[in-house]
Amino acid sequence: MKLIDMHCDTLWKLLDLDKEGDLSKNHCSVSIPYMKAAGTTVQFFACFTWFGEYENAGGYDSAYEHVRTMIAYMKRQTEHFSEELSLADSWSKIEDHMNQGRISAVLTVEEGGVLNGRMERLEELYREGIRLITPVWNYENCIGFPNSQDASIMEEGLKPFGREVVEYMGRLGMIVDVSHASDGTFWDILECAGGPVVASHSNCRALTTHPRNLTDDMIRALAGRGGVAGVNFYGPFLGNPKVSSVDQMVRHILHMLKVGGSEFPAIGTDFDGFDGMEIMEIPDVSQMERLWDALKRSGVAESQIDKIWYGNAARILQSV
């Protein structure tokens, strides 16, 4: 088994919550030993921060500096554990790392508001190795509008600067992530993106009515342009506010296969980005085999599970 996980918030948990441990030994769901046990080849590490944490200290500008702190931390970690984990900003590096028995870390930014209207920050993030950006999180920002229980907000889309950002990301070779987007922002991104678009950690709204999930029309449209969606392990997005259930994960993956086709579903655990689960049937990445076995029992062929685990996300990475 080779695994690509398109989203975790482990850097945020290590630096902002637990404030102890490192990628080799921690209290998180993602660590080097856990990834090795899972057969992880690529782990996307989100640099997540938002202006609310810094409202009295510069807002999004301070949040941007914290993203830079996360990038620097990750570089130190890969230097310290270089025999096991390396940063990757291209597919050729990922292949090199696989041949050398090392896990590749791909850096992302979750909350494009840290650009704060400055395109030069996008260029700097690209130079620093960021290869995916989630343009919006749960609040309106300079790029556009987020998912919301408010139907009027869900109709709003990209702002003029947001369109420029999405178009420029395509020219640079960065993946645009529609997770957390409003419906309007989703459709605007598909309209103006010149490069790959994914939903790195989103599920199916037909099964669980939540604005963070994708409608069937969204799944068909995203799949139609070669995108993927990583199934999210957060209980409320799966269908139970207190339980992260393997059976529910299987339901969402089967629905993705039915609506989006064999090239569409991927893995985007959202590990270390949520709490409040009374039961996590897969508490960390080392136990991912539980989902593999459940998919196999449900009748999914191993060749298809290989695509979900690795192949579909690998295709996106190869394209940038």
PDB file of C-alpha atoms in Angstrom:
ATOM      1  CA  MET A   1       0.000   0.000   0.000  1.00  0.00           C
ATOM      2  CA  LYS A   2       1.151   3.510  -0.915  1.00  0.00           C
ATOM      3  CA  LEU A   3      -0.764   6.400   0.645  1.00  0.00           C
ATOM      4  CA  ILE A   4      -1.154  10.068  -0.242  1.00  0.00           C
ATOM      5  CA  ASP A   5      -3.064  12.122   2.334  1.00  0.00           C
ATOM      6  CA  MET A   6      -4.050  15.494   0.895  1.00  0.00           C
ATOM      7  CA  HIS A   7      -4.697  17.308   4.172  1.00  0.00           C
ATOM      8  CA  CYS A   8      -3.618  17.309   7.806  1.00  0.00           C
ATOM      9  CA  ASP A   9      -3.343  20.106  10.365  1.00  0.00           C
ATOM     10  CA  THR A  10      -0.484  18.585  12.333  1.00  0.00           C
ATOM     11  CA  LEU A  11       1.740  21.678  12.049  1.00  0.00           C
ATOM     12  CA  TRP A  12      -1.027  23.788  13.584  1.00  0.00           C
ATOM     13  CA  LYS A  13      -1.498  21.301  16.402  1.00  0.00           C
ATOM     14  CA  LEU A  14       2.226  21.085  17.143  1.00  0.00           C
ATOM     15  CA  LEU A  15       2.887  24.822  17.022  1.00  0.00           C
ATOM     16  CA  ASP A  16      -0.379  26.368  18.238  1.00  0.00           C
ATOM     17  CA  LEU A  17      -2.146  23.771  20.403  1.00  0.00           C
ATOM     18  CA  ASP A  18       0.056  21.097  21.959  1.00  0.00           C
ATOM     19  CA  LYS A  19       3.258  23.130  21.655  1.00  0.00           C
ATOM     20  CA  GLU A  20       5.307  20.041  22.408  1.00  0.00           C
ATOM     21  CA  GLY A  21       6.827  17.164  20.506  1.00  0.00           C
ATOM     22  CA  ASP A  22       7.907  17.093  16.887  1.00  0.00           C
ATOM     23  CA  LEU A  23       7.138  15.071  13.770  1.00  0.00           C
ATOM     24  CA  SER A  24       9.041  12.092  15.136  1.00  0.00           C
ATOM     25  CA  LYS A  25       7.258  11.874  18.496  1.00  0.00           C
ATOM     26  CA  ASN A  26       4.048  13.671  19.416  1.00  0.00           C
ATOM     27  CA  HIS A  27       0.448  13.328  20.610  1.00  0.00           C
ATOM     28  CA  CYS A  28      -0.919  13.935  17.135  1.00  0.00           C
ATOM     29  CA  SER A  29      -2.561  11.650  14.567  1.00  0.00           C
ATOM     30  CA  VAL A  30       0.338  12.162  12.155  1.00  0.00           C
ATOM     31  CA  SER A  31       3.979  11.409  12.960  1.00  0.00           C
ATOM     32  CA  ILE A  32       6.878   9.860  11.112  1.00  0.00           C
ATOM     33  CA  PRO A  33       6.439   6.427  12.775  1.00  0.00           C
ATOM     34  CA  TYR A  34       2.690   6.483  12.039  1.00  0.00           C
ATOM     35  CA  MET A  35       3.273   7.505   8.415  1.00  0.00           C
ATOM     36  CA  LYS A  36       5.850   4.761   7.953  1.00  0.00           C
ATOM     37  CA  ALA A  37       3.394   2.209   9.347  1.00  0.00           C
ATOM     38  CA  ALA A  38       0.748   3.429   6.886  1.00  0.00           C
ATOM     39  CA  GLY A  39       3.014   3.300   3.841  1.00  0.00           C
ATOM     40  CA  THR A  40       2.688   7.058   3.363  1.00  0.00           C
ATOM     41  CA  THR A  41       4.541   8.319   0.317  1.00  0.00           C
ATOM     42  CA  VAL A  42       3.209  11.895   0.373  1.00  0.00           C
ATOM     43  CA  GLN A  43       1.663  13.851   3.229  1.00  0.00           C
ATOM     44  CA  PHE A  44       0.238  17.309   2.552  1.00  0.00           C
ATOM     45  CA  PHE A  45       0.947  19.512   5.586  1.00  0.00           C
ATOM     46  CA  ALA A  46      -1.311  22.557   5.900  1.00  0.00           C
ATOM     47  CA  CYS A  47       0.028  25.833   7.208  1.00  0.00           C
ATOM     48  CA  PHE A  48      -3.243  26.925   8.777  1.00  0.00           C
ATOM     49  CA  THR A  49      -3.813  30.232  10.467  1.00  0.00           C
ATOM     50  CA  TRP A  50      -6.468  32.936  10.345  1.00  0.00           C
ATOM     51  CA  PHE A  51      -6.735  36.605  11.188  1.00  0.00           C
ATOM     52  CA  GLY A  52      -8.969  36.025  14.228  1.00  0.00           C
ATOM     53  CA  GLU A  53      -6.021  34.606  16.144  1.00  0.00           C
ATOM     54  CA  TYR A  54      -4.212  37.909  15.590  1.00  0.00           C
ATOM     55  CA  GLU A  55      -7.036  40.471  15.553  1.00  0.00           C
ATOM     56  CA  ASN A  56      -5.211  42.685  18.019  1.00  0.00           C
ATOM     57  CA  ALA A  57      -1.782  42.182  16.459  1.00  0.00           C
ATOM     58  CA  GLY A  58      -2.042  43.010  12.790  1.00  0.00           C
ATOM     59  CA  GLY A  59      -4.726  40.608  11.571  1.00  0.00           C
ATOM     60  CA  TYR A  60      -3.916  38.869   8.314  1.00  0.00           C
ATOM     61  CA  ASP A  61      -0.428  40.384   8.150  1.00  0.00           C
ATOM     62  CA  SER A  62       0.465  38.699  11.430  1.00  0.00           C
ATOM     63  CA  ALA A  63      -1.235  35.530  10.236  1.00  0.00           C
ATOM     64  CA  TYR A  64       0.982  35.596   7.143  1.00  0.00           C
ATOM     65  CA  GLU A  65       4.073  35.846   9.337  1.00  0.00           C
ATOM     66  CA  HIS A  66       2.842  32.812  11.258  1.00  0.00           C
ATOM     67  CA  VAL A  67       2.584  30.884   7.982  1.00  0.00           C
ATOM     68  CA  ARG A  68       6.220  31.774   7.368  1.00  0.00           C
ATOM     69  CA  THR A  69       7.012  30.453  10.867  1.00  0.00           C
ATOM     70  CA  MET A  70       5.289  27.159  10.013  1.00  0.00           C
ATOM     71  CA  ILE A  71       7.247  26.848   6.770  1.00  0.00           C
ATOM     72  CA  ALA A  72      10.525  27.473   8.614  1.00  0.00           C
ATOM     73  CA  TYR A  73       9.564  24.910  11.266  1.00  0.00           C
ATOM     74  CA  MET A  74       8.839  22.304   8.599  1.00  0.00           C
ATOM     75  CA  LYS A  75      12.165  22.942   6.921  1.00  0.00           C
ATOM     76  CA  ARG A  76      13.949  22.390  10.245  1.00  0.00           C
ATOM     77  CA  GLN A  77      12.000  19.185  10.818  1.00  0.00           C
ATOM     78  CA  THR A  78      12.938  17.765   7.417  1.00  0.00           C
ATOM     79  CA  GLU A  79      16.559  18.700   8.010  1.00  0.00           C
ATOM     80  CA  HIS A  80      16.542  17.017  11.414  1.00  0.00           C
ATOM     81  CA  PHE A  81      14.787  13.867  10.165  1.00  0.00           C
ATOM     82  CA  SER A  82      16.226  13.941   6.659  1.00  0.00           C
ATOM     83  CA  GLU A  83      16.665  10.180   6.375  1.00  0.00           C
ATOM     84  CA  GLU A  84      12.910   9.664   6.733  1.00  0.00           C
ATOM     85  CA  LEU A  85      11.142  12.849   5.610  1.00  0.00           C
ATOM     86  CA  SER A  86      11.905  15.434   2.913  1.00  0.00           C
ATOM     87  CA  LEU A  87      10.147  18.457   1.467  1.00  0.00           C
ATOM     88  CA  ALA A  88       8.898  18.063  -2.091  1.00  0.00           C
ATOM     89  CA  ASP A  89       7.851  20.825  -4.474  1.00  0.00           C
ATOM     90  CA  SER A  90       7.775  18.721  -7.664  1.00  0.00           C
ATOM     91  CA  TRP A  91       6.832  15.234  -8.791  1.00  0.00           C
ATOM     92  CA  SER A  92      10.441  14.432  -9.673  1.00  0.00           C
ATOM     93  CA  LYS A  93      11.446  15.040  -6.041  1.00  0.00           C
ATOM     94  CA  ILE A  94       8.604  12.830  -4.840  1.00  0.00           C
ATOM     95  CA  GLU A  95       9.849  10.046  -7.107  1.00  0.00           C
ATOM     96  CA  ASP A  96      13.408  10.512  -5.833  1.00  0.00           C
ATOM     97  CA  HIS A  97      12.201  10.320  -2.241  1.00  0.00           C
ATOM     98  CA  MET A  98      10.200   7.158  -2.924  1.00  0.00           C
ATOM     99  CA  ASN A  99      13.273   5.528  -4.461  1.00  0.00           C
ATOM    100  CA  GLN A 100      15.264   6.508  -1.375  1.00  0.00           C
ATOM    101  CA  GLY A 101      12.620   5.241   1.059  1.00  0.00           C
ATOM    102  CA  ARG A 102      11.693   8.697   2.321  1.00  0.00           C
ATOM    103  CA  ILE A 103       8.284  10.282   2.853  1.00  0.00           C
ATOM    104  CA  SER A 104       7.572  13.473   0.902  1.00  0.00           C
ATOM    105  CA  ALA A 105       6.065  16.463   2.685  1.00  0.00           C
ATOM    106  CA  VAL A 106       4.108  18.843   0.462  1.00  0.00           C
ATOM    107  CA  LEU A 107       3.403  22.229   2.034  1.00  0.00           C
ATOM    108  CA  THR A 108       0.036  23.941   1.637  1.00  0.00           C
ATOM    109  CA  VAL A 109      -1.664  27.073   2.959  1.00  0.00           C
ATOM    110  CA  GLU A 110      -5.172  26.809   4.380  1.00  0.00           C
ATOM    111  CA  GLU A 111      -6.712  30.311   4.415  1.00  0.00           C
ATOM    112  CA  GLY A 112      -5.712  32.410   1.427  1.00  0.00           C
ATOM    113  CA  GLY A 113      -6.688  35.546   3.315  1.00  0.00           C
ATOM    114  CA  VAL A 114      -3.072  35.719   4.497  1.00  0.00           C
ATOM    115  CA  LEU A 115      -2.277  37.211   1.064  1.00  0.00           C
ATOM    116  CA  ASN A 116      -4.217  40.292   2.249  1.00  0.00           C
ATOM    117  CA  GLY A 117      -4.508  41.652  -1.276  1.00  0.00           C
ATOM    118  CA  ARG A 118      -0.785  41.335  -2.079  1.00  0.00           C
ATOM    119  CA  MET A 119       0.036  39.190  -5.090  1.00  0.00           C
ATOM    120  CA  GLU A 120       3.734  39.280  -4.239  1.00  0.00           C
ATOM    121  CA  ARG A 121       2.932  37.093  -1.234  1.00  0.00           C
ATOM    122  CA  LEU A 122       1.611  34.393  -3.563  1.00  0.00           C
ATOM    123  CA  GLU A 123       4.897  34.469  -5.448  1.00  0.00           C
ATOM    124  CA  GLU A 124       6.860  34.272  -2.196  1.00  0.00           C
ATOM    125  CA  LEU A 125       4.818  31.312  -0.979  1.00  0.00           C
ATOM    126  CA  TYR A 126       5.485  29.530  -4.250  1.00  0.00           C
ATOM    127  CA  ARG A 127       9.231  30.160  -3.884  1.00  0.00           C
ATOM    128  CA  GLU A 128       9.033  28.780  -0.334  1.00  0.00           C
ATOM    129  CA  GLY A 129       7.615  25.508  -1.654  1.00  0.00           C
ATOM    130  CA  ILE A 130       3.837  25.957  -1.181  1.00  0.00           C
ATOM    131  CA  ARG A 131       2.089  23.929  -3.883  1.00  0.00           C
ATOM    132  CA  LEU A 132      -1.577  24.084  -2.807  1.00  0.00           C
ATOM    133  CA  ILE A 133      -3.672  26.898  -1.377  1.00  0.00           C
ATOM    134  CA  THR A 134      -7.163  26.720   0.091  1.00  0.00           C
ATOM    135  CA  PRO A 135      -8.346  30.228  -0.915  1.00  0.00           C
ATOM    136  CA  VAL A 136     -10.954  30.603   1.845  1.00  0.00           C
ATOM    137  CA  TRP A 137     -11.466  29.059   5.244  1.00  0.00           C
ATOM    138  CA  ASN A 138     -14.631  29.770   7.254  1.00  0.00           C
ATOM    139  CA  TYR A 139     -14.682  33.563   6.925  1.00  0.00           C
ATOM    140  CA  GLU A 140     -14.917  36.045   4.074  1.00  0.00           C
ATOM    141  CA  ASN A 141     -11.504  37.293   2.982  1.00  0.00           C
ATOM    142  CA  CYS A 142      -9.822  39.242   0.184  1.00  0.00           C
ATOM    143  CA  ILE A 143     -10.253  36.295  -2.191  1.00  0.00           C
ATOM    144  CA  GLY A 144     -13.903  35.379  -1.731  1.00  0.00           C
ATOM    145  CA  PHE A 145     -16.606  33.811   0.392  1.00  0.00           C
ATOM    146  CA  PRO A 146     -16.633  30.623   2.497  1.00  0.00           C
ATOM    147  CA  ASN A 147     -19.085  27.826   3.196  1.00  0.00           C
ATOM    148  CA  SER A 148     -21.877  28.986   5.459  1.00  0.00           C
ATOM    149  CA  GLN A 149     -25.262  28.069   6.886  1.00  0.00           C
ATOM    150  CA  ASP A 150     -26.407  31.436   5.469  1.00  0.00           C
ATOM    151  CA  ALA A 151     -27.792  30.798   1.959  1.00  0.00           C
ATOM    152  CA  SER A 152     -27.022  34.355   0.830  1.00  0.00           C
ATOM    153  CA  ILE A 153     -23.317  33.901   1.684  1.00  0.00           C
ATOM    154  CA  MET A 154     -23.262  30.549  -0.112  1.00  0.00           C
ATOM    155  CA  GLU A 155     -24.310  32.370  -3.295  1.00  0.00           C
ATOM    156  CA  GLU A 156     -21.374  34.787  -3.139  1.00  0.00           C
ATOM    157  CA  GLY A 157     -18.217  33.934  -5.051  1.00  0.00           C
ATOM    158  CA  LEU A 158     -14.728  35.156  -5.841  1.00  0.00           C
ATOM    159  CA  LYS A 159     -13.800  38.815  -5.531  1.00  0.00           C
ATOM    160  CA  PRO A 160     -11.788  40.497  -8.327  1.00  0.00           C
ATOM    161  CA  PHE A 161      -8.512  39.905  -6.468  1.00  0.00           C
ATOM    162  CA  GLY A 162      -9.567  36.297  -5.914  1.00  0.00           C
ATOM    163  CA  ARG A 163      -9.991  35.749  -9.640  1.00  0.00           C
ATOM    164  CA  GLU A 164      -6.510  37.140 -10.216  1.00  0.00           C
ATOM    165  CA  VAL A 165      -5.102  34.822  -7.534  1.00  0.00           C
ATOM    166  CA  VAL A 166      -6.749  31.700  -8.951  1.00  0.00           C
ATOM    167  CA  GLU A 167      -5.617  32.519 -12.491  1.00  0.00           C
ATOM    168  CA  TYR A 168      -2.059  33.230 -11.346  1.00  0.00           C
ATOM    169  CA  MET A 169      -1.920  30.017  -9.319  1.00  0.00           C
ATOM    170  CA  GLY A 170      -2.587  28.131 -12.542  1.00  0.00           C
ATOM    171  CA  ARG A 171       0.298  29.888 -14.286  1.00  0.00           C
ATOM    172  CA  LEU A 172       2.661  29.238 -11.381  1.00  0.00           C
ATOM    173  CA  GLY A 173       1.721  25.565 -11.108  1.00  0.00           C
ATOM    174  CA  MET A 174      -0.157  25.578  -7.802  1.00  0.00           C
ATOM    175  CA  ILE A 175      -3.195  23.472  -6.929  1.00  0.00           C
ATOM    176  CA  VAL A 176      -6.392  25.372  -6.058  1.00  0.00           C
ATOM    177  CA  ASP A 177      -8.351  23.735  -3.230  1.00  0.00           C
ATOM    178  CA  VAL A 178     -12.129  24.341  -3.125  1.00  0.00           C
ATOM    179  CA  SER A 179     -12.618  22.824   0.337  1.00  0.00           C
ATOM    180  CA  HIS A 180     -14.239  25.432   2.622  1.00  0.00           C
ATOM    181  CA  ALA A 181     -15.516  27.453  -0.353  1.00  0.00           C
ATOM    182  CA  SER A 182     -19.054  28.747  -0.741  1.00  0.00           C
ATOM    183  CA  ASP A 183     -21.004  27.301  -3.655  1.00  0.00           C
ATOM    184  CA  GLY A 184     -20.481  30.546  -5.567  1.00  0.00           C
ATOM    185  CA  THR A 185     -16.743  30.520  -4.898  1.00  0.00           C
ATOM    186  CA  PHE A 186     -16.565  26.874  -6.010  1.00  0.00           C
ATOM    187  CA  TRP A 187     -18.165  27.605  -9.375  1.00  0.00           C
ATOM    188  CA  ASP A 188     -16.126  30.764  -9.921  1.00  0.00           C
ATOM    189  CA  ILE A 189     -12.903  28.840  -9.255  1.00  0.00           C
ATOM    190  CA  LEU A 190     -13.826  26.173 -11.791  1.00  0.00           C
ATOM    191  CA  GLU A 191     -14.594  28.911 -14.305  1.00  0.00           C
ATOM    192  CA  CYS A 192     -11.313  30.805 -14.045  1.00  0.00           C
ATOM    193  CA  ALA A 193      -8.737  28.230 -12.876  1.00  0.00           C
ATOM    194  CA  GLY A 194      -6.093  27.462 -15.443  1.00  0.00           C
ATOM    195  CA  GLY A 195      -4.515  24.630 -13.469  1.00  0.00           C
ATOM    196  CA  PRO A 196      -5.590  21.701 -11.291  1.00  0.00           C
ATOM    197  CA  VAL A 197      -8.471  22.070  -8.846  1.00  0.00           C
ATOM    198  CA  VAL A 198      -9.170  19.693  -5.956  1.00  0.00           C
ATOM    199  CA  ALA A 199     -11.310  19.452  -2.847  1.00  0.00           C
ATOM    200  CA  SER A 200      -8.530  18.281  -0.562  1.00  0.00           C
ATOM    201  CA  HIS A 201     -10.761  17.371   2.407  1.00  0.00           C
ATOM    202  CA  SER A 202     -14.488  17.347   1.562  1.00  0.00           C
ATOM    203  CA  ASN A 203     -17.332  14.818   1.514  1.00  0.00           C
ATOM    204  CA  CYS A 204     -20.721  14.396  -0.195  1.00  0.00           C
ATOM    205  CA  ARG A 205     -23.666  16.699   0.513  1.00  0.00           C
ATOM    206  CA  ALA A 206     -26.132  14.149  -0.890  1.00  0.00           C
ATOM    207  CA  LEU A 207     -25.276  11.935   2.092  1.00  0.00           C
ATOM    208  CA  THR A 208     -24.643  14.576   4.771  1.00  0.00           C
ATOM    209  CA  THR A 209     -26.285  17.965   4.364  1.00  0.00           C
ATOM    210  CA  HIS A 210     -23.466  20.267   5.386  1.00  0.00           C
ATOM    211  CA  PRO A 211     -22.211  23.321   3.444  1.00  0.00           C
ATOM    212  CA  ARG A 212     -18.638  21.988   3.687  1.00  0.00           C
ATOM    213  CA  ASN A 213     -19.584  19.012   1.533  1.00  0.00           C
ATOM    214  CA  LEU A 214     -19.866  18.815  -2.259  1.00  0.00           C
ATOM    215  CA  THR A 215     -23.151  18.522  -4.113  1.00  0.00           C
ATOM    216  CA  ASP A 216     -23.466  15.902  -6.840  1.00  0.00           C
ATOM    217  CA  ASP A 217     -23.295  18.658  -9.464  1.00  0.00           C
ATOM    218  CA  MET A 218     -20.037  19.838  -7.915  1.00  0.00           C
ATOM    219  CA  ILE A 219     -18.637  16.311  -7.881  1.00  0.00           C
ATOM    220  CA  ARG A 220     -19.504  15.823 -11.561  1.00  0.00           C
ATOM    221  CA  ALA A 221     -18.048  19.196 -12.546  1.00  0.00           C
ATOM    222  CA  LEU A 222     -14.847  18.743 -10.534  1.00  0.00           C
ATOM    223  CA  ALA A 223     -14.364  15.201 -11.839  1.00  0.00           C
ATOM    224  CA  GLY A 224     -15.066  16.414 -15.367  1.00  0.00           C
ATOM    225  CA  ARG A 225     -12.014  18.639 -15.303  1.00  0.00           C
ATOM    226  CA  GLY A 226      -9.781  15.962 -13.785  1.00  0.00           C
ATOM    227  CA  GLY A 227     -10.054  17.004 -10.136  1.00  0.00           C
ATOM    228  CA  VAL A 228     -10.275  14.832  -7.043  1.00  0.00           C
ATOM    229  CA  ALA A 229     -11.777  15.022  -3.561  1.00  0.00           C
ATOM    230  CA  GLY A 230     -10.124  13.681  -0.415  1.00  0.00           C
ATOM    231  CA  VAL A 231     -12.579  12.016   1.946  1.00  0.00           C
ATOM    232  CA  ASN A 232     -12.614  13.903   5.267  1.00  0.00           C
ATOM    233  CA  PHE A 233     -12.680  11.941   8.544  1.00  0.00           C
ATOM    234  CA  TYR A 234     -14.531  14.609  10.566  1.00  0.00           C
ATOM    235  CA  GLY A 235     -17.732  13.135  12.022  1.00  0.00           C
ATOM    236  CA  PRO A 236     -20.138  16.014  11.241  1.00  0.00           C
ATOM    237  CA  PHE A 237     -19.103  15.905   7.561  1.00  0.00           C
ATOM    238  CA  LEU A 238     -19.501  12.118   7.502  1.00  0.00           C
ATOM    239  CA  GLY A 239     -22.910  12.097   9.184  1.00  0.00           C
ATOM    240  CA  ASN A 240     -22.378  11.790  12.944  1.00  0.00           C
ATOM    241  CA  PRO A 241     -21.325  14.764  15.105  1.00  0.00           C
ATOM    242  CA  LYS A 242     -19.606  12.559  17.679  1.00  0.00           C
ATOM    243  CA  VAL A 243     -18.266   9.585  15.729  1.00  0.00           C
ATOM    244  CA  SER A 244     -15.687   9.349  12.973  1.00  0.00           C
ATOM    245  CA  SER A 245     -16.978   6.108  11.488  1.00  0.00           C
ATOM    246  CA  VAL A 246     -15.273   3.849   8.949  1.00  0.00           C
ATOM    247  CA  ASP A 247     -18.650   2.739   7.601  1.00  0.00           C
ATOM    248  CA  GLN A 248     -19.567   6.364   6.917  1.00  0.00           C
ATOM    249  CA  MET A 249     -16.229   6.930   5.175  1.00  0.00           C
ATOM    250  CA  VAL A 250     -17.008   3.973   2.935  1.00  0.00           C
ATOM    251  CA  ARG A 251     -20.476   5.393   2.157  1.00  0.00           C
ATOM    252  CA  HIS A 252     -19.001   8.698   1.021  1.00  0.00           C
ATOM    253  CA  ILE A 253     -16.283   7.047  -1.057  1.00  0.00           C
ATOM    254  CA  LEU A 254     -18.810   4.766  -2.750  1.00  0.00           C
ATOM    255  CA  HIS A 255     -20.943   7.812  -3.553  1.00  0.00           C
ATOM    256  CA  MET A 256     -17.920   9.618  -4.976  1.00  0.00           C
ATOM    257  CA  LEU A 257     -17.216   6.605  -7.167  1.00  0.00           C
ATOM    258  CA  LYS A 258     -20.826   6.446  -8.341  1.00  0.00           C
ATOM    259  CA  VAL A 259     -21.114  10.145  -9.177  1.00  0.00           C
ATOM    260  CA  GLY A 260     -17.528  11.160  -9.981  1.00  0.00           C
ATOM    261  CA  GLY A 261     -16.042   7.956 -11.337  1.00  0.00           C
ATOM    262  CA  SER A 262     -12.998   5.875 -10.555  1.00  0.00           C
ATOM    263  CA  GLU A 263     -10.500   8.747 -10.953  1.00  0.00           C
ATOM    264  CA  PHE A 264     -12.249  11.026  -8.447  1.00  0.00           C
ATOM    265  CA  PRO A 265     -11.982   9.878  -4.792  1.00  0.00           C
ATOM    266  CA  ALA A 266      -8.802  10.322  -2.779  1.00  0.00           C
ATOM    267  CA  ILE A 267      -7.824  10.642   0.885  1.00  0.00           C
ATOM    268  CA  GLY A 268      -7.847  13.931   2.811  1.00  0.00           C
ATOM    269  CA  THR A 269      -8.117  12.876   6.445  1.00  0.00           C
ATOM    270  CA  ASP A 270      -8.079  16.339   8.093  1.00  0.00           C
ATOM    271  CA  PHE A 271      -6.163  14.648  10.925  1.00  0.00           C
ATOM    272  CA  ASP A 272      -5.274  16.999  13.793  1.00  0.00           C
ATOM    273  CA  GLY A 273      -7.680  19.623  12.432  1.00  0.00           C
ATOM    274  CA  PHE A 274     -10.705  18.722  14.511  1.00  0.00           C
ATOM    275  CA  ASP A 275     -11.733  17.611  17.961  1.00  0.00           C
ATOM    276  CA  GLY A 276     -14.938  16.729  19.782  1.00  0.00           C
ATOM    277  CA  MET A 277     -15.058  13.161  18.466  1.00  0.00           C
ATOM    278  CA  GLU A 278     -16.120  10.738  21.186  1.00  0.00           C
ATOM    279  CA  ILE A 279     -15.117   7.859  18.912  1.00  0.00           C
ATOM    280  CA  MET A 280     -12.480   7.884  16.171  1.00  0.00           C
ATOM    281  CA  GLU A 281     -12.433   4.480  14.548  1.00  0.00           C
ATOM    282  CA  ILE A 282      -9.234   5.509  12.761  1.00  0.00           C
ATOM    283  CA  PRO A 283      -7.501   7.643  15.401  1.00  0.00           C
ATOM    284  CA  ASP A 284      -4.252   8.097  13.502  1.00  0.00           C
ATOM    285  CA  VAL A 285      -2.700   7.456  10.112  1.00  0.00           C
ATOM    286  CA  SER A 286      -1.025   4.211  11.206  1.00  0.00           C
ATOM    287  CA  GLN A 287      -4.462   2.561  11.317  1.00  0.00           C
ATOM    288  CA  MET A 288      -5.562   3.470   7.790  1.00  0.00           C
ATOM    289  CA  GLU A 289      -5.702  -0.222   6.912  1.00  0.00           C
ATOM    290  CA  ARG A 290      -9.096  -0.336   8.654  1.00  0.00           C
ATOM    291  CA  LEU A 291     -10.573   1.758   5.844  1.00  0.00           C
ATOM    292  CA  TRP A 292      -8.793  -0.299   3.183  1.00  0.00           C
ATOM    293  CA  ASP A 293     -10.260  -3.505   4.626  1.00  0.00           C
ATOM    294  CA  ALA A 294     -13.741  -1.981   4.898  1.00  0.00           C
ATOM    295  CA  LEU A 295     -13.653  -0.845   1.267  1.00  0.00           C
ATOM    296  CA  LYS A 296     -12.545  -4.301   0.211  1.00  0.00           C
ATOM    297  CA  ARG A 297     -15.399  -5.896   2.174  1.00  0.00           C
ATOM    298  CA  SER A 298     -17.816  -3.528   0.459  1.00  0.00           C
ATOM    299  CA  GLY A 299     -16.771  -4.943  -2.911  1.00  0.00           C
ATOM    300  CA  VAL A 300     -14.290  -2.314  -4.080  1.00  0.00           C
ATOM    301  CA  ALA A 301     -11.460  -3.910  -6.057  1.00  0.00           C
ATOM    302  CA  GLU A 302      -7.925  -3.491  -4.739  1.00  0.00           C
ATOM    303  CA  SER A 303      -6.918  -1.799  -7.994  1.00  0.00           C
ATOM    304  CA  GLN A 304      -9.581   0.843  -7.315  1.00  0.00           C
ATOM    305  CA  ILE A 305      -8.532   1.238  -3.684  1.00  0.00           C
ATOM    306  CA  ASP A 306      -4.989   1.808  -4.947  1.00  0.00           C
ATOM    307  CA  LYS A 307      -6.323   4.757  -6.944  1.00  0.00           C
ATOM    308  CA  ILE A 308      -8.119   6.138  -3.888  1.00  0.00           C
ATOM    309  CA  TRP A 309      -5.054   5.650  -1.698  1.00  0.00           C
ATOM    310  CA  TYR A 310      -2.444   6.917  -4.123  1.00  0.00           C
ATOM    311  CA  GLY A 311      -3.099   7.010  -7.856  1.00  0.00           C
ATOM    312  CA  ASN A 312      -5.709   9.750  -8.141  1.00  0.00           C
ATOM    313  CA  ALA A 313      -3.812  12.245  -5.978  1.00  0.00           C
ATOM    314  CA  ALA A 314      -0.543  11.257  -7.673  1.00  0.00           C
ATOM    315  CA  ARG A 315      -2.054  12.230 -11.033  1.00  0.00           C
ATOM    316  CA  ILE A 316      -2.778  15.728  -9.684  1.00  0.00           C
ATOM    317  CA  LEU A 317       0.747  16.080  -8.345  1.00  0.00           C
ATOM    318  CA  GLN A 318       2.236  14.966 -11.651  1.00  0.00           C
ATOM    319  CA  SER A 319       0.308  17.740 -13.394  1.00  0.00           C
ATOM    320  CA  VAL A 320       2.143  20.452 -11.426  1.00  0.00           C
TER     321      VAL A 320
END
